[in-house]
Amino acid sequence: MAAVCRCARAPRGPLLARAGPGISVLAAAPSVLQQNRQVHHALIPHGRSGRSSVSGIVATVFGATGFLGRYVVNRLGRIGSQVIIPYRCDQYDLMYLRPMGDLGQLLFLEWDCKDKDSIRRAVEHSNVVINLVGKEWETKNFGFEDEFVNIPKTIAQISREAGVKTFVHISHLNASMKSPSKYLRNKAVGEKAVREEFPDAIILKPSEMFGREDRFLNHYANMRWFGGVPLISLGKRTVKQPVYVVDVAKAVINAIKDPDAKGKTYALAGPNRYFLYDMVEYIYAVCFRTFIPYPLPRPLYHLIARFFEMNPFEPWLTRDKVDRFHTTDMKFPDLPGLEDLGIEPTPLEQKAIEVLRRHRRFRWLDAELEEAKPAKTCPV
C-alpha cells in the first residue's frame, strides 16, 4: 500500500506509468517502483469518459490561441485532459478557451519563446507537447525562421530533455525547400529540425484548412470588395485540396492515443481536389454573390500585396500569401493520412455553409445549400 499512497499523493512529476480503464492503481504500482519515478494522480486515467473524467493526458499546447489551437484544446478538454496553455497575448484573447475544459483542467502560463526556462516550466509536468506556433506574416520581432524553425526546435529539444513521451508538430502539406513561398520553405526546415531534436515526434502536414475563423475561404469571399477576384493564370493552373480544421484537430488527438504513430509523418488533406478557379467560383455560388474573376500577373499581384504589407497591424494580404495560395497541393501516396488515424475526411461542400453564410445578403441568408452547384473536382 505504500506504493499506492506514493502514487496518489505525489504533487508533481511526468507520466511514466498509465493505468487503463480496467486496470487498478495497484497494477500500475510495480512499474512505478521499477522506474523509481513519481506519478501524479492526474496522469492515471479514471472515471467515465467525458470532460469530468481524467484521460491521463497532460498536454502543453503551444500556439493554442490560434485558428487550429482552439479546436485542439476543445478536443482535449472534452475527453478530460489537463491542458497547459502557454500564452503571450492579452488575457481577453484567452477568454474563449476557458469554458473548453472542466474546472481546473485548463492552466494558463505566460511564456517567452526566447527564454528556455519558461519553456521548461511549461513542459516539465506534461506527457504530451503539441506545437502549433505560427503566423501567416513576419513581424519586426519574429520572422518565419523564428516561428517555424528556431522556436519548434527549442521546444522539441527541451521536451526531449524533460522526458516528454509524445511530441506533435504541425507543418504544412506543401512544405518544401523548392517552394517560392518563404513560409513553406521554413516549414520544411522546421520539420527536419524537429525530427533531429525529437526522433519520435509525430509530424502532421495539413493542407490549407477551412473553418469558421479561417483565412482561406473567408479571404476569397472578402475579395468581392475589390470589384472581383484576381487570380494568377485565372486559377486554372493551381489545384487545391483543402482540409476541414475539425478533422485536423481529431487527427492530433488520435495520433496522441495511437502508440504506433510515434516517429511518423502524416499528410492530411481533404477528399477532393479542385482547380482554384472552380473552388472560388463555388465559394461565390454559396454566398449568392457575383463571381468576377480576372487574371493578374504575379509581379503585379506582388506589388499590390506590398501595399497591404505596409499595414502596421495584421496585413490582409502579403506577397508570400499570394505565392502560397497559388501553389498546387502536393500528393504523398506513401504517407499515411486521415484514414489511417480513423478519420473520414469532410468534403468542402458539406461544411462551406458554416463559413460562408455570413457573407450572404440578408435575402439569401436562409437559402438552402443545395441551391448552389457542387464545385467541379479534379482526379485525386
Tab-separated table of C-alpha atoms in Angstrom:
chain	number	residue	atom	x	y	z
A	1	MET	CA	0.000	0.000	0.000
A	2	ALA	CA	2.957	2.337	0.460
A	3	ALA	CA	3.493	2.410	-3.272
A	4	VAL	CA	-0.174	3.229	-3.842
A	5	CYS	CA	-0.083	6.159	-1.424
A	6	ARG	CA	3.022	7.453	-3.112
A	7	CYS	CA	1.264	7.498	-6.476
A	8	ALA	CA	-1.789	9.290	-5.165
A	9	ARG	CA	-0.017	11.947	-3.098
A	10	ALA	CA	2.923	12.858	-5.324
A	11	PRO	CA	2.418	16.529	-6.186
A	12	ARG	CA	4.336	16.597	-9.430
A	13	GLY	CA	6.226	14.519	-11.961
A	14	PRO	CA	5.967	13.343	-15.597
A	15	LEU	CA	3.994	10.343	-16.773
A	16	LEU	CA	5.772	7.042	-16.507
A	17	ALA	CA	3.002	4.505	-15.940
A	18	ARG	CA	-0.580	4.671	-17.117
A	19	ALA	CA	-3.385	2.503	-15.891
A	20	GLY	CA	-6.061	1.731	-18.480
A	21	PRO	CA	-9.788	1.904	-17.838
A	22	GLY	CA	-9.902	-1.625	-16.467
A	23	ILE	CA	-6.589	-1.565	-14.577
A	24	SER	CA	-6.366	-0.573	-10.929
A	25	VAL	CA	-3.713	1.658	-9.437
A	26	LEU	CA	-2.235	-1.423	-7.727
A	27	ALA	CA	-1.495	-2.905	-11.146
A	28	ALA	CA	0.348	0.257	-12.121
A	29	ALA	CA	2.369	0.386	-8.880
A	30	PRO	CA	5.099	-2.180	-9.805
A	31	SER	CA	6.145	-0.178	-12.854
A	32	VAL	CA	6.359	2.947	-10.677
A	33	LEU	CA	8.630	1.151	-8.223
A	34	GLN	CA	10.680	-0.335	-11.021
A	35	GLN	CA	11.356	3.033	-12.637
A	36	ASN	CA	11.701	4.801	-9.281
A	37	ARG	CA	9.813	7.876	-10.513
A	38	GLN	CA	6.791	9.664	-9.067
A	39	VAL	CA	3.446	9.657	-10.861
A	40	HIS	CA	0.872	12.379	-10.354
A	41	HIS	CA	-2.722	11.197	-9.901
A	42	ALA	CA	-3.798	13.389	-12.849
A	43	LEU	CA	-1.807	11.092	-15.150
A	44	ILE	CA	-3.660	7.943	-14.145
A	45	PRO	CA	-6.855	7.603	-16.251
A	46	HIS	CA	-10.011	7.150	-14.220
A	47	GLY	CA	-13.683	7.980	-14.349
A	48	ARG	CA	-16.143	7.677	-17.179
A	49	SER	CA	-15.294	9.283	-20.482
A	50	GLY	CA	-16.105	12.960	-20.793
A	51	ARG	CA	-14.870	16.338	-19.648
A	52	SER	CA	-15.272	15.456	-15.951
A	53	SER	CA	-13.161	12.298	-16.216
A	54	VAL	CA	-9.364	12.037	-16.282
A	55	SER	CA	-7.937	10.842	-19.582
A	56	GLY	CA	-4.360	10.505	-18.356
A	57	ILE	CA	-3.193	13.105	-20.861
A	58	VAL	CA	-1.465	16.231	-19.579
A	59	ALA	CA	-0.739	18.269	-22.684
A	60	THR	CA	1.119	21.512	-23.216
A	61	VAL	CA	-0.269	23.248	-26.291
A	62	PHE	CA	1.950	25.971	-27.719
A	63	GLY	CA	0.022	28.258	-30.049
A	64	ALA	CA	-3.352	27.381	-28.524
A	65	THR	CA	-4.793	30.843	-29.223
A	66	GLY	CA	-4.543	30.372	-32.996
A	67	PHE	CA	-7.035	29.035	-35.527
A	68	LEU	CA	-6.241	25.324	-35.091
A	69	GLY	CA	-5.346	25.703	-31.405
A	70	ARG	CA	-8.899	26.396	-30.201
A	71	TYR	CA	-10.141	23.182	-31.830
A	72	VAL	CA	-7.305	21.093	-30.381
A	73	VAL	CA	-7.860	22.476	-26.861
A	74	ASN	CA	-11.587	21.826	-27.197
A	75	ARG	CA	-11.000	18.197	-28.206
A	76	LEU	CA	-8.533	17.667	-25.345
A	77	GLY	CA	-10.882	19.254	-22.816
A	78	ARG	CA	-13.905	17.216	-23.784
A	79	ILE	CA	-12.113	13.912	-23.064
A	80	GLY	CA	-10.949	15.048	-19.619
A	81	SER	CA	-7.349	16.049	-20.334
A	82	GLN	CA	-5.385	18.585	-18.369
A	83	VAL	CA	-4.101	21.282	-20.735
A	84	ILE	CA	-1.303	23.750	-20.070
A	85	ILE	CA	-1.658	26.774	-22.353
A	86	PRO	CA	1.434	28.993	-22.633
A	87	TYR	CA	0.473	32.415	-23.964
A	88	ARG	CA	1.964	35.790	-24.868
A	89	CYS	CA	-1.271	37.598	-25.741
A	90	ASP	CA	-3.714	39.699	-23.747
A	91	GLN	CA	-5.909	37.983	-21.168
A	92	TYR	CA	-9.008	38.869	-23.167
A	93	ASP	CA	-7.727	36.741	-26.049
A	94	LEU	CA	-7.902	33.676	-23.785
A	95	MET	CA	-11.491	34.044	-22.645
A	96	TYR	CA	-12.999	31.798	-25.324
A	97	LEU	CA	-10.654	28.966	-24.261
A	98	ARG	CA	-11.677	28.906	-20.607
A	99	PRO	CA	-15.010	27.031	-20.980
A	100	MET	CA	-13.396	24.271	-23.038
A	101	GLY	CA	-12.310	22.185	-20.043
A	102	ASP	CA	-13.597	21.194	-16.645
A	103	LEU	CA	-12.817	23.285	-13.573
A	104	GLY	CA	-9.060	23.395	-13.011
A	105	GLN	CA	-8.208	21.425	-16.143
A	106	LEU	CA	-7.003	24.383	-18.199
A	107	LEU	CA	-3.900	26.060	-16.832
A	108	PHE	CA	-2.664	29.314	-18.377
A	109	LEU	CA	1.011	30.168	-18.209
A	110	GLU	CA	2.833	33.235	-19.501
A	111	TRP	CA	5.897	32.333	-21.521
A	112	ASP	CA	8.672	33.875	-23.552
A	113	CYS	CA	9.565	31.832	-26.613
A	114	LYS	CA	13.166	33.052	-26.392
A	115	ASP	CA	13.516	32.058	-22.731
A	116	LYS	CA	14.321	28.365	-22.349
A	117	ASP	CA	13.444	28.379	-18.662
A	118	SER	CA	9.885	29.494	-19.363
A	119	ILE	CA	9.533	26.728	-21.982
A	120	ARG	CA	10.890	24.225	-19.485
A	121	ARG	CA	8.327	25.297	-16.884
A	122	ALA	CA	5.562	24.795	-19.445
A	123	VAL	CA	6.517	21.203	-20.353
A	124	GLU	CA	8.060	19.784	-17.170
A	125	HIS	CA	4.802	18.206	-15.914
A	126	SER	CA	3.387	17.115	-19.285
A	127	ASN	CA	3.465	13.801	-21.098
A	128	VAL	CA	2.304	15.368	-24.377
A	129	VAL	CA	3.550	18.538	-26.084
A	130	ILE	CA	1.818	19.975	-29.157
A	131	ASN	CA	3.465	22.705	-31.211
A	132	LEU	CA	1.045	24.899	-33.164
A	133	VAL	CA	3.159	28.058	-33.144
A	134	GLY	CA	2.975	30.008	-36.373
A	135	LYS	CA	1.781	33.107	-38.173
A	136	GLU	CA	0.979	33.958	-41.772
A	137	TRP	CA	3.181	37.044	-41.854
A	138	GLU	CA	6.515	38.185	-40.487
A	139	THR	CA	6.983	40.944	-37.929
A	140	LYS	CA	9.973	43.009	-36.884
A	141	ASN	CA	10.429	40.753	-33.848
A	142	PHE	CA	9.696	37.332	-35.344
A	143	GLY	CA	10.415	36.148	-38.872
A	144	PHE	CA	9.370	32.865	-40.441
A	145	GLU	CA	12.687	31.316	-39.414
A	146	ASP	CA	11.938	32.106	-35.768
A	147	GLU	CA	8.333	30.883	-35.937
A	148	PHE	CA	8.845	27.668	-37.889
A	149	VAL	CA	12.457	26.661	-37.209
A	150	ASN	CA	14.043	28.127	-34.081
A	151	ILE	CA	11.054	28.017	-31.720
A	152	PRO	CA	9.906	24.476	-32.672
A	153	LYS	CA	13.497	23.240	-32.448
A	154	THR	CA	13.895	24.693	-28.955
A	155	ILE	CA	10.552	23.285	-27.786
A	156	ALA	CA	11.415	19.833	-29.173
A	157	GLN	CA	14.840	19.865	-27.533
A	158	ILE	CA	13.544	20.881	-24.110
A	159	SER	CA	10.636	18.424	-24.355
A	160	ARG	CA	13.054	15.570	-25.021
A	161	GLU	CA	15.239	16.627	-22.093
A	162	ALA	CA	12.168	16.836	-19.826
A	163	GLY	CA	11.163	13.258	-20.638
A	164	VAL	CA	8.031	14.087	-22.651
A	165	LYS	CA	6.693	10.911	-24.263
A	166	THR	CA	4.725	12.343	-27.195
A	167	PHE	CA	5.560	15.383	-29.281
A	168	VAL	CA	3.244	16.566	-32.062
A	169	HIS	CA	4.431	19.135	-34.602
A	170	ILE	CA	2.202	20.821	-37.183
A	171	SER	CA	3.829	21.515	-40.537
A	172	HIS	CA	2.243	22.060	-43.967
A	173	LEU	CA	1.386	19.749	-46.857
A	174	ASN	CA	3.376	21.874	-49.328
A	175	ALA	CA	6.426	22.385	-47.129
A	176	SER	CA	9.387	22.208	-49.492
A	177	MET	CA	12.798	23.782	-49.869
A	178	LYS	CA	11.972	24.435	-53.544
A	179	SER	CA	8.782	26.363	-52.836
A	180	PRO	CA	8.547	30.018	-53.951
A	181	SER	CA	6.957	30.748	-50.558
A	182	LYS	CA	9.317	31.612	-47.711
A	183	TYR	CA	6.610	30.374	-45.324
A	184	LEU	CA	6.688	26.888	-46.879
A	185	ARG	CA	10.481	26.768	-47.153
A	186	ASN	CA	10.863	27.435	-43.433
A	187	LYS	CA	8.163	24.874	-42.673
A	188	ALA	CA	10.320	22.284	-44.450
A	189	VAL	CA	13.421	23.281	-42.477
A	190	GLY	CA	11.384	23.178	-39.253
A	191	GLU	CA	10.274	19.600	-39.945
A	192	LYS	CA	13.879	18.485	-40.264
A	193	ALA	CA	14.963	20.385	-37.144
A	194	VAL	CA	12.168	18.881	-35.034
A	195	ARG	CA	12.918	15.378	-36.296
A	196	GLU	CA	16.592	15.770	-35.366
A	197	GLU	CA	15.819	17.007	-31.849
A	198	PHE	CA	12.923	14.596	-31.169
A	199	PRO	CA	13.223	11.489	-33.410
A	200	ASP	CA	9.871	10.064	-32.244
A	201	ALA	CA	7.969	13.270	-32.996
A	202	ILE	CA	4.642	12.976	-34.811
A	203	ILE	CA	4.597	15.416	-37.727
A	204	LEU	CA	1.253	16.357	-39.265
A	205	LYS	CA	1.213	18.056	-42.677
A	206	PRO	CA	-2.253	19.560	-43.278
A	207	SER	CA	-3.161	21.378	-46.465
A	208	GLU	CA	-4.936	24.748	-46.309
A	209	MET	CA	-7.508	24.447	-43.531
A	210	PHE	CA	-11.024	25.829	-43.705
A	211	GLY	CA	-13.397	26.564	-40.838
A	212	ARG	CA	-15.411	29.360	-39.287
A	213	GLU	CA	-12.420	31.555	-38.412
A	214	ASP	CA	-10.195	30.614	-41.354
A	215	ARG	CA	-8.116	32.880	-43.572
A	216	PHE	CA	-8.769	30.803	-46.666
A	217	LEU	CA	-12.440	30.700	-47.674
A	218	ASN	CA	-13.087	33.978	-45.859
A	219	HIS	CA	-10.135	35.533	-47.668
A	220	TYR	CA	-11.552	34.813	-51.111
A	221	ALA	CA	-15.097	35.709	-50.066
A	222	ASN	CA	-13.891	39.142	-48.881
A	223	MET	CA	-12.219	39.846	-52.210
A	224	ARG	CA	-15.612	40.962	-53.552
A	225	TRP	CA	-14.872	44.391	-52.030
A	226	PHE	CA	-12.154	44.849	-54.669
A	227	GLY	CA	-14.511	44.518	-57.605
A	228	GLY	CA	-13.529	40.945	-58.430
A	229	VAL	CA	-11.156	38.120	-57.616
A	230	PRO	CA	-7.600	38.422	-59.008
A	231	LEU	CA	-6.080	35.015	-59.766
A	232	ILE	CA	-2.712	34.151	-61.256
A	233	SER	CA	-3.347	32.375	-64.596
A	234	LEU	CA	-7.030	32.697	-63.682
A	235	GLY	CA	-6.529	29.944	-61.080
A	236	LYS	CA	-6.587	27.203	-63.718
A	237	ARG	CA	-3.019	26.046	-63.091
A	238	THR	CA	-3.374	25.683	-59.334
A	239	VAL	CA	-5.001	22.667	-57.679
A	240	LYS	CA	-6.046	22.825	-54.014
A	241	GLN	CA	-7.185	20.069	-51.644
A	242	PRO	CA	-8.421	21.899	-48.514
A	243	VAL	CA	-8.988	20.030	-45.254
A	244	TYR	CA	-11.565	20.721	-42.549
A	245	VAL	CA	-9.975	22.113	-39.386
A	246	VAL	CA	-12.004	19.798	-37.121
A	247	ASP	CA	-10.570	16.785	-38.971
A	248	VAL	CA	-7.053	18.058	-38.270
A	249	ALA	CA	-7.890	18.540	-34.571
A	250	LYS	CA	-9.250	14.980	-34.437
A	251	ALA	CA	-6.056	13.765	-36.116
A	252	VAL	CA	-3.963	15.394	-33.377
A	253	ILE	CA	-5.946	13.618	-30.627
A	254	ASN	CA	-5.969	10.238	-32.400
A	255	ALA	CA	-2.227	10.464	-33.075
A	256	ILE	CA	-1.603	11.075	-29.371
A	257	LYS	CA	-3.641	7.998	-28.454
A	258	ASP	CA	-2.032	5.758	-31.091
A	259	PRO	CA	1.263	4.270	-29.832
A	260	ASP	CA	2.208	3.287	-33.391
A	261	ALA	CA	2.061	6.911	-34.580
A	262	LYS	CA	5.349	7.900	-32.948
A	263	GLY	CA	8.029	8.843	-35.418
A	264	LYS	CA	5.596	9.003	-38.356
A	265	THR	CA	4.680	11.826	-40.715
A	266	TYR	CA	1.039	12.203	-41.790
A	267	ALA	CA	-0.254	14.024	-44.870
A	268	LEU	CA	-3.674	15.474	-44.043
A	269	ALA	CA	-5.821	16.620	-46.967
A	270	GLY	CA	-9.477	16.737	-47.879
A	271	PRO	CA	-11.218	14.085	-50.001
A	272	ASN	CA	-11.486	16.246	-53.154
A	273	ARG	CA	-9.108	18.282	-55.297
A	274	TYR	CA	-10.247	21.447	-57.079
A	275	PHE	CA	-8.817	23.908	-59.518
A	276	LEU	CA	-8.500	27.186	-57.672
A	277	TYR	CA	-10.839	28.811	-60.207
A	278	ASP	CA	-13.586	26.215	-59.622
A	279	MET	CA	-13.204	26.383	-55.842
A	280	VAL	CA	-13.511	30.182	-55.722
A	281	GLU	CA	-16.464	30.020	-58.113
A	282	TYR	CA	-18.178	27.637	-55.680
A	283	ILE	CA	-17.429	29.984	-52.772
A	284	TYR	CA	-19.293	32.791	-54.528
A	285	ALA	CA	-22.135	30.452	-55.501
A	286	VAL	CA	-22.657	29.552	-51.830
A	287	CYS	CA	-22.527	33.248	-50.904
A	288	PHE	CA	-25.001	34.137	-53.691
A	289	ARG	CA	-22.541	36.749	-54.883
A	290	THR	CA	-21.486	37.611	-58.416
A	291	PHE	CA	-18.202	35.922	-59.314
A	292	ILE	CA	-15.934	38.237	-61.334
A	293	PRO	CA	-12.510	36.635	-61.816
A	294	TYR	CA	-9.695	38.260	-63.728
A	295	PRO	CA	-6.112	37.154	-64.405
A	296	LEU	CA	-3.346	39.073	-62.712
A	297	PRO	CA	0.392	38.603	-63.374
A	298	ARG	CA	2.420	37.550	-60.356
A	299	PRO	CA	4.676	40.680	-60.300
A	300	LEU	CA	1.657	42.970	-60.309
A	301	TYR	CA	-0.047	40.855	-57.641
A	302	HIS	CA	3.099	41.158	-55.520
A	303	LEU	CA	3.114	44.926	-55.999
A	304	ILE	CA	-0.458	45.181	-54.707
A	305	ALA	CA	0.354	42.886	-51.783
A	306	ARG	CA	3.337	45.085	-50.912
A	307	PHE	CA	0.975	47.959	-50.142
A	308	PHE	CA	-1.009	45.734	-47.760
A	309	GLU	CA	2.227	44.733	-46.015
A	310	MET	CA	2.722	48.374	-45.010
A	311	ASN	CA	-0.199	47.982	-42.623
A	312	PRO	CA	1.244	48.306	-39.082
A	313	PHE	CA	-1.339	45.813	-37.845
A	314	GLU	CA	-2.386	42.491	-39.364
A	315	PRO	CA	-1.854	42.635	-43.151
A	316	TRP	CA	-4.799	41.282	-45.115
A	317	LEU	CA	-2.554	40.183	-47.975
A	318	THR	CA	1.176	39.545	-48.327
A	319	ARG	CA	3.428	38.576	-51.201
A	320	ASP	CA	4.168	35.284	-49.505
A	321	LYS	CA	0.446	34.553	-49.125
A	322	VAL	CA	-0.028	35.139	-52.851
A	323	ASP	CA	2.648	32.524	-53.610
A	324	ARG	CA	1.322	30.058	-51.033
A	325	PHE	CA	-2.290	30.230	-52.207
A	326	HIS	CA	-1.189	29.721	-55.823
A	327	THR	CA	0.897	26.623	-55.037
A	328	THR	CA	-0.613	23.312	-56.127
A	329	ASP	CA	-1.128	20.931	-53.220
A	330	MET	CA	1.301	18.015	-53.289
A	331	LYS	CA	0.356	14.347	-53.265
A	332	PHE	CA	2.006	11.939	-50.819
A	333	PRO	CA	0.693	8.441	-51.627
A	334	ASP	CA	3.403	6.844	-49.459
A	335	LEU	CA	2.497	8.779	-46.298
A	336	PRO	CA	-0.401	7.810	-44.003
A	337	GLY	CA	-3.355	10.187	-43.913
A	338	LEU	CA	-6.592	10.891	-42.090
A	339	GLU	CA	-7.989	7.440	-42.847
A	340	ASP	CA	-5.023	5.812	-41.089
A	341	LEU	CA	-5.985	7.744	-37.951
A	342	GLY	CA	-9.583	6.555	-38.162
A	343	ILE	CA	-10.990	9.810	-39.574
A	344	GLU	CA	-13.205	10.163	-42.625
A	345	PRO	CA	-12.250	13.401	-44.435
A	346	THR	CA	-15.016	16.003	-44.591
A	347	PRO	CA	-15.722	17.428	-48.062
A	348	LEU	CA	-15.718	21.169	-48.615
A	349	GLU	CA	-19.310	21.126	-49.862
A	350	GLN	CA	-20.555	19.775	-46.537
A	351	LYS	CA	-19.119	22.490	-44.282
A	352	ALA	CA	-18.660	25.516	-46.545
A	353	ILE	CA	-22.023	26.938	-45.487
A	354	GLU	CA	-20.794	27.258	-41.880
A	355	VAL	CA	-18.035	29.582	-43.051
A	356	LEU	CA	-19.743	31.460	-45.854
A	357	ARG	CA	-23.271	32.117	-44.612
A	358	ARG	CA	-22.212	35.404	-43.044
A	359	HIS	CA	-21.060	36.642	-46.458
A	360	ARG	CA	-24.572	36.389	-47.916
A	361	ARG	CA	-27.007	39.252	-48.385
A	362	PHE	CA	-29.942	39.253	-45.996
A	363	ARG	CA	-32.419	37.950	-48.581
A	364	TRP	CA	-30.306	34.809	-49.147
A	365	LEU	CA	-29.340	34.264	-45.512
A	366	ASP	CA	-31.566	31.196	-45.014
A	367	ALA	CA	-31.245	29.766	-48.530
A	368	GLU	CA	-30.512	26.050	-48.677
A	369	LEU	CA	-27.024	24.872	-49.609
A	370	GLU	CA	-28.480	22.590	-52.289
A	371	GLU	CA	-29.269	25.634	-54.415
A	372	ALA	CA	-25.546	26.072	-55.136
A	373	LYS	CA	-23.957	23.697	-57.638
A	374	PRO	CA	-21.195	21.493	-56.175
A	375	ALA	CA	-17.682	22.503	-57.153
A	376	LYS	CA	-16.016	20.684	-60.043
A	377	THR	CA	-13.386	18.288	-58.766
A	378	CYS	CA	-10.080	17.063	-60.184
A	379	PRO	CA	-8.835	13.464	-60.083
A	380	VAL	CA	-7.231	12.686	-56.722
